[in-house]
Amino acid sequence: MAKRTFSIGGVHPADSKISRGCKLEYLPIPPTVYIALSQHIGAPAKPVVTVGDKVKVGQVLAEPGGFMSAYIHSSVSGTVKSIGPRKDLSGNNQMVVEIAVEGDEWMENIDRGDTLVTDIPDDPKAIIEKIKLGGVVGLGGATFPTHVKLSPPPGKVCEMLIINGCECEPYLTSDFRTLLEKGEQVVIGTAIIKKALGVAKATIAIEDNKLEAIEHIQKVVNEFKSKGPEYSGIEVLSLMKKYPEGGEKQLIDAVMHRQVKSGGLPIDVGAVVDNVCTALAVYEAVQKNKPLIDNSVTVTGECFPKQANLIVRVGTPLNYVIDYLGGVPEAAAKVISGGPMMGKSIANLEAATMKGTGGLLFLTREQTKRMPESNCIRCGKCAEACPMGLEPFLLNRLAKAGDTDALEANAVQDCIMCGCCLYSCPAGIPLLDIISQARGQVMGIMRARTAAAKAAAEAAKAAAEAAKPKSE
Amino acid sequence: MDKILVSPNPHIHSATTTKVLMRDVVIALLPAVIVSVVFYGWKELLVLAVSVLSCLAIEYLITRYCMKKASTIGDWSAAVTGVLLALNLPPTTPWWVVFLGALVAIGVAKMTFGGLGQNIFNPALVGRVFLLISFPTYMTHWEIPQGLFGVDAISGATPLGAIKEGLMQGASVPDLMASHGYTYSQMLFANIGGSAGEACAIAILVGFIYLVARKVIKPWITLSILGTVAAVSCIFWLANPAQFTDPLFNLLTGGLLLGSCFMATDYVTSPMSIKGGIIFGIGIGFITLMIRYFGSYPEGVSFAILIMNSTVPLLNNWFHQKKYGRA
Ligand code: SF4
Ligand code: SF4
């Protein structure tokens, strides 16, 4: 059987999953946590606690600040010390709730036992409500509020739920460990999401560099078949390892052979994609009443003395995580939140983890060195690598010329910032640096145009209304 | 850790650089180089040395003293041009002619456009065609290789040249092939008249396979040239075997392999997209045969590639790769 993968572009960086053997381990609770009010795409949450309040683990700290927003819970028990701005990992101010930790007292309704709960609630609405109350957001990187994703707009039908277990970024292994060690919970979580969406089919997609995980999940899926109708129709799919397979659009192409139109959403082609850790969080929120208060983080890098896959309470200072494992190594030049292809380099190690923090990667100067830039040799390697089928060399040229019309015509707005182009360019041209700037510019222009068109339409309507003879 | 580095993604880079790619091309040319030196001896070695050293020196001087920037010879592209130019010349070419070829290739065809990546035409071919036009006597009469350490080399025309001449005198192709004693195994393994790099088809194919296996080049351009030459010459040959040479003969002679494997696939002067590359290849194959059958030069690969080089900007404009989610 030919190996399945996405059809356009992609690159094969070295796997470097040196932490794959490290079992998930609970990081001790830090003395103070800083829980950000904006840990998801959309409006920041509105705090419902005040300074001096005593809180328990799992207690609501903040409520959704709009339709596209999420609950934020306390990840520790203790006293709220302050609510105010604090620097995030890029050094920008963010509103956070600071809590001084006292003991580890959980809300009474949370089931902390290990027993698996396989019976799934009947009512999809109730499931989605519980997911919303649990503050669950997408843990694959985008932190899209999960309850919003599971409520497709009217008229859109989900045909396939895809659970993303690709973990295509080099180095990262927390999804892998979760699949191996919490596979049962992931499968139950998958069944719950399936039920919430009312969809018959679900695919758990895993890249073929994680054979143990594929075998384990397959076994669990087979065992659970007898546990109820929700557990049928779940399939495990092995995909050929290729970056960025875990990109939503690429994964939909690989699994369903469908492509999301430019500017469209996965649901337009009948797909909903959730990460394996999101499925785990859904399980915990729905079956155990445990909101999203901790998540798994891979801490790794060749220059880092100790590799680990840690379960970390949300809001733990990065320093604390790093010091627990022996501190920042001398040789490290860059610390990255996430993987080496799409991760963000950290400017401020005092920042705290968030729901979406998936990895801390240490790279040496040598490993992360950028080559001196030379002439484009027109080799086409960037275009070959681009998973969106764009022509980065051309976008680069157009961006330098400032030709925003041509940039838009050549689909710069479709760029998913995967970094494949810059990774592959033999001439060391900083393609993505330039493209991402141009992309921001073009998207701004497009937004302004839509807004202007809308305003014009409204004005025309108002004028028509005014011109109409009044009948009263 | 003194200061924490902050920069945008991606944070790692593939190990493939321009230098690695160009060095791979030189490595891929080594079989042809070795075979040509074995067959043509020290004369060929001299041509190679003069060509490569001149290309390097000229590029170095131009970058340092005319363009006033860092030298670019470290990227190996000047070395590639040097080897290719040498393999495109007869081993008997005097050293000063070789030097002039290098001067035109690097000085005119490459550096005046701004260096690697900016030129429209393949530098080695421009050098060669310049010599072909300026010094036809040196360029069209070739030494016929005489075994491994052959002493008494005989000067003569290339197979294509000989047949072209014969045809003009009214002879038929099969008679000419027989009277000159051309056989296909000779052409495949060595020992036919021609420029140094044409001495052995197998050596060139080995290099080509290396380049494809190392993912330096895609095979489409080469295959479409060879396919077109085979198909079109097959039609002519079937129509009139007395007047037109057969497909295999056309594939194995006249530098077609060297040109299609190493010069038509030059990144800078070939189209970016696969579709564009195939059309580019078809164009080269067709023009080559038209020149061979009806033109006044016996071969035609060089001219065909240069002509198609000039269509590359258009082909790049017309053919784009398929974008995700945009039918
Ligand atoms: S970063 Fe953008 S342009 Fe570059 S390869 Fe990825 S999608 Fe293509
Ligand atoms: S990969 Fe770099 S050198 Fe090659 S075409 Fe793209 S921009 Fe030019």
PDB file of N, CA, C and O in Angstrom, chain A residues 127-172:
ATOM      1  N   ILE A 127     -22.802  17.841  26.256  1.00  0.00           N
ATOM      2  CA  ILE A 127     -21.361  17.593  26.096  1.00  0.00           C
ATOM      3  C   ILE A 127     -20.652  18.900  25.776  1.00  0.00           C
ATOM      4  O   ILE A 127     -19.662  19.272  26.410  1.00  0.00           O
ATOM      5  N   ILE A 128     -21.186  19.617  24.787  1.00  0.00           N
ATOM      6  CA  ILE A 128     -20.531  20.862  24.362  1.00  0.00           C
ATOM      7  C   ILE A 128     -20.510  21.874  25.507  1.00  0.00           C
ATOM      8  O   ILE A 128     -19.518  22.571  25.723  1.00  0.00           O
ATOM      9  N   GLU A 129     -21.582  21.908  26.294  1.00  0.00           N
ATOM     10  CA  GLU A 129     -21.619  22.815  27.433  1.00  0.00           C
ATOM     11  C   GLU A 129     -20.516  22.467  28.431  1.00  0.00           C
ATOM     12  O   GLU A 129     -19.823  23.339  28.953  1.00  0.00           O
ATOM     13  N   LYS A 130     -20.344  21.153  28.669  1.00  0.00           N
ATOM     14  CA  LYS A 130     -19.302  20.734  29.611  1.00  0.00           C
ATOM     15  C   LYS A 130     -17.902  21.075  29.089  1.00  0.00           C
ATOM     16  O   LYS A 130     -17.019  21.470  29.852  1.00  0.00           O
ATOM     17  N   ILE A 131     -17.727  20.926  27.785  1.00  0.00           N
ATOM     18  CA  ILE A 131     -16.432  21.276  27.188  1.00  0.00           C
ATOM     19  C   ILE A 131     -16.176  22.774  27.360  1.00  0.00           C
ATOM     20  O   ILE A 131     -15.086  23.206  27.711  1.00  0.00           O
ATOM     21  N   LYS A 132     -17.243  23.544  27.174  1.00  0.00           N
ATOM     22  CA  LYS A 132     -17.121  24.995  27.334  1.00  0.00           C
ATOM     23  C   LYS A 132     -16.788  25.342  28.792  1.00  0.00           C
ATOM     24  O   LYS A 132     -15.868  26.120  29.066  1.00  0.00           O
ATOM     25  N   LEU A 133     -17.517  24.707  29.722  1.00  0.00           N
ATOM     26  CA  LEU A 133     -17.268  24.973  31.141  1.00  0.00           C
ATOM     27  C   LEU A 133     -15.877  24.516  31.554  1.00  0.00           C
ATOM     28  O   LEU A 133     -15.305  25.032  32.515  1.00  0.00           O
ATOM     29  N   GLY A 134     -15.329  23.543  30.838  1.00  0.00           N
ATOM     30  CA  GLY A 134     -13.995  23.037  31.160  1.00  0.00           C
ATOM     31  C   GLY A 134     -12.889  23.892  30.578  1.00  0.00           C
ATOM     32  O   GLY A 134     -11.713  23.584  30.755  1.00  0.00           O
ATOM     33  N   GLY A 135     -13.253  24.941  29.853  1.00  0.00           N
ATOM     34  CA  GLY A 135     -12.232  25.830  29.296  1.00  0.00           C
ATOM     35  C   GLY A 135     -11.331  25.158  28.277  1.00  0.00           C
ATOM     36  O   GLY A 135     -10.175  25.545  28.120  1.00  0.00           O
ATOM     37  N   VAL A 136     -11.864  24.159  27.562  1.00  0.00           N
ATOM     38  CA  VAL A 136     -11.017  23.410  26.629  1.00  0.00           C
ATOM     39  C   VAL A 136     -10.775  24.223  25.354  1.00  0.00           C
ATOM     40  O   VAL A 136     -11.713  24.779  24.775  1.00  0.00           O
ATOM     41  N   VAL A 137      -9.517  24.316  24.954  1.00  0.00           N
ATOM     42  CA  VAL A 137      -9.153  24.968  23.686  1.00  0.00           C
ATOM     43  C   VAL A 137      -8.256  24.012  22.914  1.00  0.00           C
ATOM     44  O   VAL A 137      -7.730  23.062  23.470  1.00  0.00           O
ATOM     45  N   GLY A 138      -8.099  24.275  21.624  1.00  0.00           N
ATOM     46  CA  GLY A 138      -7.287  23.408  20.776  1.00  0.00           C
ATOM     47  C   GLY A 138      -5.840  23.435  21.245  1.00  0.00           C
ATOM     48  O   GLY A 138      -5.255  24.505  21.394  1.00  0.00           O
ATOM     49  N   LEU A 139      -5.259  22.256  21.461  1.00  0.00           N
ATOM     50  CA  LEU A 139      -3.904  22.219  21.998  1.00  0.00           C
ATOM     51  C   LEU A 139      -2.864  21.913  20.922  1.00  0.00           C
ATOM     52  O   LEU A 139      -1.712  21.655  21.213  1.00  0.00           O
ATOM     53  N   GLY A 140      -3.281  21.957  19.674  1.00  0.00           N
ATOM     54  CA  GLY A 140      -2.337  21.693  18.596  1.00  0.00           C
ATOM     55  C   GLY A 140      -1.537  22.927  18.223  1.00  0.00           C
ATOM     56  O   GLY A 140      -0.649  22.870  17.397  1.00  0.00           O
ATOM     57  N   GLY A 141      -1.836  24.056  18.831  1.00  0.00           N
ATOM     58  CA  GLY A 141      -1.083  25.263  18.523  1.00  0.00           C
ATOM     59  C   GLY A 141      -1.958  26.479  18.354  1.00  0.00           C
ATOM     60  O   GLY A 141      -1.613  27.570  18.771  1.00  0.00           O
ATOM     61  N   ALA A 142      -3.149  26.281  17.767  1.00  0.00           N
ATOM     62  CA  ALA A 142      -3.966  27.453  17.447  1.00  0.00           C
ATOM     63  C   ALA A 142      -4.811  27.924  18.626  1.00  0.00           C
ATOM     64  O   ALA A 142      -5.282  29.051  18.627  1.00  0.00           O
ATOM     65  N   THR A 143      -5.017  27.091  19.651  1.00  0.00           N
ATOM     66  CA  THR A 143      -5.844  27.403  20.820  1.00  0.00           C
ATOM     67  C   THR A 143      -7.196  28.016  20.461  1.00  0.00           C
ATOM     68  O   THR A 143      -7.632  28.999  21.026  1.00  0.00           O
ATOM     69  N   PHE A 144      -7.844  27.397  19.509  1.00  0.00           N
ATOM     70  CA  PHE A 144      -9.198  27.782  19.097  1.00  0.00           C
ATOM     71  C   PHE A 144     -10.155  27.175  20.124  1.00  0.00           C
ATOM     72  O   PHE A 144     -10.056  25.989  20.430  1.00  0.00           O
ATOM     73  N   PRO A 145     -11.084  27.981  20.695  1.00  0.00           N
ATOM     74  CA  PRO A 145     -11.988  27.405  21.697  1.00  0.00           C
ATOM     75  C   PRO A 145     -12.744  26.195  21.136  1.00  0.00           C
ATOM     76  O   PRO A 145     -13.414  26.295  20.108  1.00  0.00           O
ATOM     77  N   THR A 146     -12.614  25.055  21.836  1.00  0.00           N
ATOM     78  CA  THR A 146     -13.145  23.807  21.283  1.00  0.00           C
ATOM     79  C   THR A 146     -14.670  23.801  21.170  1.00  0.00           C
ATOM     80  O   THR A 146     -15.221  23.299  20.195  1.00  0.00           O
ATOM     81  N   HIS A 147     -15.344  24.411  22.154  1.00  0.00           N
ATOM     82  CA  HIS A 147     -16.814  24.369  22.069  1.00  0.00           C
ATOM     83  C   HIS A 147     -17.323  25.130  20.853  1.00  0.00           C
ATOM     84  O   HIS A 147     -18.360  24.794  20.301  1.00  0.00           O
ATOM     85  N   VAL A 148     -16.579  26.130  20.415  1.00  0.00           N
ATOM     86  CA  VAL A 148     -16.990  26.866  19.211  1.00  0.00           C
ATOM     87  C   VAL A 148     -16.806  25.981  17.980  1.00  0.00           C
ATOM     88  O   VAL A 148     -17.666  25.892  17.100  1.00  0.00           O
ATOM     89  N   LYS A 149     -15.666  25.285  17.952  1.00  0.00           N
ATOM     90  CA  LYS A 149     -15.389  24.410  16.826  1.00  0.00           C
ATOM     91  C   LYS A 149     -16.425  23.295  16.708  1.00  0.00           C
ATOM     92  O   LYS A 149     -16.777  22.866  15.608  1.00  0.00           O
ATOM     93  N   LEU A 150     -16.915  22.828  17.863  1.00  0.00           N
ATOM     94  CA  LEU A 150     -17.857  21.710  17.846  1.00  0.00           C
ATOM     95  C   LEU A 150     -19.296  22.148  17.586  1.00  0.00           C
ATOM     96  O   LEU A 150     -20.203  21.331  17.575  1.00  0.00           O
ATOM     97  N   SER A 151     -19.510  23.449  17.407  1.00  0.00           N
ATOM     98  CA  SER A 151     -20.856  23.922  17.061  1.00  0.00           C
ATOM     99  C   SER A 151     -20.810  24.536  15.672  1.00  0.00           C
ATOM    100  O   SER A 151     -20.749  25.742  15.532  1.00  0.00           O
ATOM    101  N   PRO A 152     -20.817  23.690  14.641  1.00  0.00           N
ATOM    102  CA  PRO A 152     -20.702  24.224  13.272  1.00  0.00           C
ATOM    103  C   PRO A 152     -21.835  25.189  12.971  1.00  0.00           C
ATOM    104  O   PRO A 152     -22.939  24.996  13.489  1.00  0.00           O
ATOM    105  N   PRO A 153     -21.546  26.202  12.170  1.00  0.00           N
ATOM    106  CA  PRO A 153     -22.606  27.143  11.794  1.00  0.00           C
ATOM    107  C   PRO A 153     -23.705  26.406  11.053  1.00  0.00           C
ATOM    108  O   PRO A 153     -23.455  25.375  10.430  1.00  0.00           O
ATOM    109  N   PRO A 154     -24.950  26.923  11.141  1.00  0.00           N
ATOM    110  CA  PRO A 154     -26.073  26.239  10.481  1.00  0.00           C
ATOM    111  C   PRO A 154     -25.777  26.025   9.005  1.00  0.00           C
ATOM    112  O   PRO A 154     -25.195  26.887   8.346  1.00  0.00           O
ATOM    113  N   GLY A 155     -26.187  24.856   8.525  1.00  0.00           N
ATOM    114  CA  GLY A 155     -25.982  24.578   7.109  1.00  0.00           C
ATOM    115  C   GLY A 155     -24.706  23.804   6.829  1.00  0.00           C
ATOM    116  O   GLY A 155     -24.563  23.198   5.780  1.00  0.00           O
ATOM    117  N   LYS A 156     -23.760  23.820   7.780  1.00  0.00           N
ATOM    118  CA  LYS A 156     -22.516  23.079   7.563  1.00  0.00           C
ATOM    119  C   LYS A 156     -22.609  21.728   8.278  1.00  0.00           C
ATOM    120  O   LYS A 156     -23.037  21.682   9.441  1.00  0.00           O
ATOM    121  N   VAL A 157     -22.237  20.693   7.575  1.00  0.00           N
ATOM    122  CA  VAL A 157     -22.327  19.362   8.163  1.00  0.00           C
ATOM    123  C   VAL A 157     -20.930  18.758   8.264  1.00  0.00           C
ATOM    124  O   VAL A 157     -20.148  18.804   7.327  1.00  0.00           O
ATOM    125  N   CYS A 158     -20.639  18.195   9.439  1.00  0.00           N
ATOM    126  CA  CYS A 158     -19.360  17.523   9.594  1.00  0.00           C
ATOM    127  C   CYS A 158     -19.496  16.083   9.113  1.00  0.00           C
ATOM    128  O   CYS A 158     -20.423  15.373   9.488  1.00  0.00           O
ATOM    129  N   GLU A 159     -18.572  15.664   8.245  1.00  0.00           N
ATOM    130  CA  GLU A 159     -18.605  14.292   7.748  1.00  0.00           C
ATOM    131  C   GLU A 159     -17.535  13.448   8.394  1.00  0.00           C
ATOM    132  O   GLU A 159     -17.596  12.235   8.403  1.00  0.00           O
ATOM    133  N   MET A 160     -16.495  14.115   8.887  1.00  0.00           N
ATOM    134  CA  MET A 160     -15.375  13.351   9.418  1.00  0.00           C
ATOM    135  C   MET A 160     -14.686  14.142  10.520  1.00  0.00           C
ATOM    136  O   MET A 160     -14.361  15.317  10.351  1.00  0.00           O
ATOM    137  N   LEU A 161     -14.492  13.445  11.659  1.00  0.00           N
ATOM    138  CA  LEU A 161     -13.700  14.035  12.732  1.00  0.00           C
ATOM    139  C   LEU A 161     -12.280  13.498  12.584  1.00  0.00           C
ATOM    140  O   LEU A 161     -12.081  12.295  12.462  1.00  0.00           O
ATOM    141  N   ILE A 162     -11.320  14.399  12.544  1.00  0.00           N
ATOM    142  CA  ILE A 162      -9.930  13.958  12.448  1.00  0.00           C
ATOM    143  C   ILE A 162      -9.230  14.290  13.759  1.00  0.00           C
ATOM    144  O   ILE A 162      -9.249  15.440  14.200  1.00  0.00           O
ATOM    145  N   ILE A 163      -8.670  13.290  14.406  1.00  0.00           N
ATOM    146  CA  ILE A 163      -7.889  13.537  15.605  1.00  0.00           C
ATOM    147  C   ILE A 163      -6.426  13.544  15.195  1.00  0.00           C
ATOM    148  O   ILE A 163      -5.898  12.567  14.660  1.00  0.00           O
ATOM    149  N   ASN A 164      -5.787  14.694  15.421  1.00  0.00           N
ATOM    150  CA  ASN A 164      -4.447  14.941  14.905  1.00  0.00           C
ATOM    151  C   ASN A 164      -3.380  14.436  15.872  1.00  0.00           C
ATOM    152  O   ASN A 164      -3.119  15.035  16.907  1.00  0.00           O
ATOM    153  N   GLY A 165      -2.777  13.320  15.499  1.00  0.00           N
ATOM    154  CA  GLY A 165      -1.694  12.775  16.325  1.00  0.00           C
ATOM    155  C   GLY A 165      -0.403  12.754  15.530  1.00  0.00           C
ATOM    156  O   GLY A 165       0.463  11.920  15.740  1.00  0.00           O
ATOM    157  N   CYS A 166      -0.276  13.687  14.588  1.00  0.00           N
ATOM    158  CA  CYS A 166       0.894  13.671  13.691  1.00  0.00           C
ATOM    159  C   CYS A 166       2.153  14.100  14.427  1.00  0.00           C
ATOM    160  O   CYS A 166       3.203  13.501  14.260  1.00  0.00           O
ATOM    161  N   GLU A 167       2.041  15.125  15.208  1.00  0.00           N
ATOM    162  CA  GLU A 167       3.202  15.709  15.888  1.00  0.00           C
ATOM    163  C   GLU A 167       4.387  15.738  14.909  1.00  0.00           C
ATOM    164  O   GLU A 167       5.416  15.105  15.111  1.00  0.00           O
ATOM    165  N   CYS A 168       4.199  16.512  13.825  1.00  0.00           N
ATOM    166  CA  CYS A 168       5.160  16.474  12.729  1.00  0.00           C
ATOM    167  C   CYS A 168       6.366  17.360  12.996  1.00  0.00           C
ATOM    168  O   CYS A 168       7.374  17.271  12.299  1.00  0.00           O
ATOM    169  N   GLU A 169       6.294  18.219  13.996  1.00  0.00           N
ATOM    170  CA  GLU A 169       7.454  19.047  14.346  1.00  0.00           C
ATOM    171  C   GLU A 169       8.564  18.146  14.890  1.00  0.00           C
ATOM    172  O   GLU A 169       8.295  17.281  15.713  1.00  0.00           O
ATOM    173  N   PRO A 170       9.803  18.369  14.475  1.00  0.00           N
ATOM    174  CA  PRO A 170      10.901  17.627  15.099  1.00  0.00           C
ATOM    175  C   PRO A 170      10.917  17.889  16.610  1.00  0.00           C
ATOM    176  O   PRO A 170      10.344  18.883  17.077  1.00  0.00           O
ATOM    177  N   TYR A 171      11.562  17.053  17.332  1.00  0.00           N
ATOM    178  CA  TYR A 171      11.795  17.171  18.784  1.00  0.00           C
ATOM    179  C   TYR A 171      10.584  16.897  19.673  1.00  0.00           C
ATOM    180  O   TYR A 171      10.730  16.284  20.726  1.00  0.00           O
ATOM    181  N   LEU A 172       9.409  17.390  19.291  1.00  0.00           N
ATOM    182  CA  LEU A 172       8.283  17.302  20.219  1.00  0.00           C
ATOM    183  C   LEU A 172       7.784  15.868  20.371  1.00  0.00           C
ATOM    184  O   LEU A 172       7.684  15.129  19.394  1.00  0.00           O
TER     185      LEU A 172
END
